[in-house]
Coordinates of C-alpha atoms in Angstrom, one line a residue:
X1 CA 0.0 -0.1 0.0
X2 CA 1.2 3.4 -0.7
X3 CA 1.7 5.9 2.0
X4 CA -1.5 8.0 1.0
X5 CA -3.5 4.8 0.8
X6 CA -2.1 3.6 4.1
X7 CA -3.0 6.6 6.3
X8 CA -6.6 6.8 4.6
X9 CA -7.1 3.0 5.4
X10 CA -5.9 3.9 8.8
X11 CA -8.2 6.8 9.4
X12 CA -11.2 4.7 8.1
X13 CA -10.3 1.9 10.7
X14 CA -10.0 4.7 13.3
X15 CA -13.6 6.1 12.1
X16 CA -15.1 2.6 12.1
X17 CA -13.8 2.2 15.9
X18 CA -15.4 5.5 16.9
X19 CA -18.7 4.3 15.2
X20 CA -18.3 1.0 17.2
X21 CA -17.8 3.1 20.3
X22 CA -21.1 5.0 19.7
X23 CA -23.0 1.8 18.7
X24 CA -22.0 -0.1 22.0
X25 CA -22.9 3.0 24.0
X26 CA -26.4 3.3 22.6
X27 CA -26.8 -0.4 22.9
X28 CA -25.8 -0.2 26.6
X29 CA -28.2 2.5 27.2
X30 CA -31.1 0.8 25.4
X31 CA -31.1 3.4 22.7
X32 CA -32.2 2.8 19.1
X33 CA -29.6 1.3 17.1
X34 CA -30.6 2.9 13.8
X35 CA -28.0 4.0 11.3
X36 CA -29.0 7.5 11.8
X37 CA -28.9 7.2 15.7
X38 CA -25.4 5.7 15.9
X39 CA -24.1 8.2 13.4
X40 CA -25.8 11.3 15.2
X41 CA -23.9 10.0 18.5
X42 CA -20.7 9.4 16.6
X43 CA -20.8 12.7 14.8
X44 CA -19.1 14.8 17.2
X45 CA -16.2 12.6 17.7
X46 CA -16.0 11.8 13.8
X47 CA -15.5 15.5 13.3
X48 CA -13.0 15.8 15.9
X49 CA -11.0 12.6 14.6
X50 CA -10.8 14.1 11.3
X51 CA -9.6 17.4 12.7
X52 CA -6.9 15.8 14.9
X53 CA -6.0 13.4 12.2
X54 CA -5.1 16.3 9.6
X55 CA -3.4 18.1 12.3
X56 CA -1.2 15.2 13.0
X57 CA 0.0 14.9 9.6
X58 CA -1.1 11.2 9.0
X59 CA 0.8 11.0 5.7
X60 CA 3.9 10.8 7.9
X61 CA 2.9 9.9 11.4
X62 CA -0.2 7.4 10.9
X63 CA 0.8 4.7 13.4
X64 CA 3.2 6.7 15.7
X65 CA 2.1 6.0 19.2
X66 CA 3.9 9.0 20.6
X67 CA 3.1 11.8 20.1
X68 CA 0.5 11.1 17.3
X69 CA -1.7 8.5 18.9
X70 CA -2.0 10.3 22.3
X71 CA -2.7 13.6 20.6
X72 CA -5.3 12.1 18.3
X73 CA -6.9 10.2 21.3
X74 CA -6.9 13.1 23.7
X75 CA -8.0 15.5 21.1
X76 CA -10.7 13.4 19.5
X77 CA -12.1 12.9 23.2
X78 CA -11.8 16.7 24.2
X79 CA -13.0 18.1 20.9
X80 CA -15.5 15.6 20.5
X81 CA -17.1 16.1 23.9
X82 CA -17.1 19.9 23.2
X83 CA -18.9 19.3 19.8
X84 CA -21.4 17.1 21.6
X85 CA -22.1 19.7 23.9
X86 CA -22.6 22.2 21.3
X87 CA -24.8 19.8 19.4
X88 CA -27.1 19.8 22.2
X89 CA -26.3 16.5 23.9
X90 CA -24.8 16.2 27.5
X91 CA -21.3 15.2 28.6
X92 CA -21.9 13.9 32.3
X93 CA -18.5 12.9 34.1
X94 CA -19.5 9.2 33.7
X95 CA -19.7 9.6 30.1
X96 CA -16.3 11.5 29.8
X97 CA -14.6 8.8 31.9
X98 CA -15.9 6.0 29.6
X99 CA -15.3 8.0 26.3
X100 CA -11.8 8.6 27.4
X101 CA -11.1 4.8 28.2
X102 CA -12.7 3.3 25.3
X103 CA -11.4 5.8 22.6
X104 CA -7.9 5.5 24.4
X105 CA -8.1 1.6 24.1
X106 CA -9.4 1.8 20.5
X107 CA -7.3 4.7 19.1
X108 CA -4.0 4.0 20.6
X109 CA -4.6 0.3 20.8
X110 CA -5.0 0.5 16.8
X111 CA -1.6 2.3 16.7
X112 CA 0.0 -0.2 19.0
X113 CA -1.3 -3.4 16.9
X114 CA -0.5 -2.0 13.5
X115 CA 3.2 -1.1 14.9
X116 CA 3.5 -4.6 16.0
X117 CA 2.2 -6.1 12.9
X118 CA 4.5 -4.0 10.7
X119 CA 7.5 -4.9 12.9
X120 CA 6.5 -8.7 12.5
X121 CA 6.4 -8.1 8.7
X122 CA 10.0 -6.5 8.6
X123 CA 11.4 -9.3 10.6
X124 CA 9.8 -12.1 8.2
X125 CA 11.1 -10.3 5.3
X126 CA 14.5 -10.1 6.9
X127 CA 14.9 -13.8 7.4

């Protein structure tokens, strides 16, 4: 995969992880799991993810854990929560805690996984 295709694919994976976060949150609160409902919940975080991904120069840093992964994670949570409130939803402390933990595991975890897979691939081609 070329570098451009790689970072776009990783952004798509990150976006899917944000959608899974919204879907699981709605499901745990017995809210409607319609496509529109899930996207409505995910929208502030998807917008934040897009902004933070572009700020982090993904064509150079798409799988770096430090500082890119932490910047994208914390920025997505902070900006996503701010947008969520601006869109008229709430941001109770338990939601902030859960969003921070789940998105941290998803967004930083994805970078850890892709880094380990890439290293394993380099080792096997060097053998």
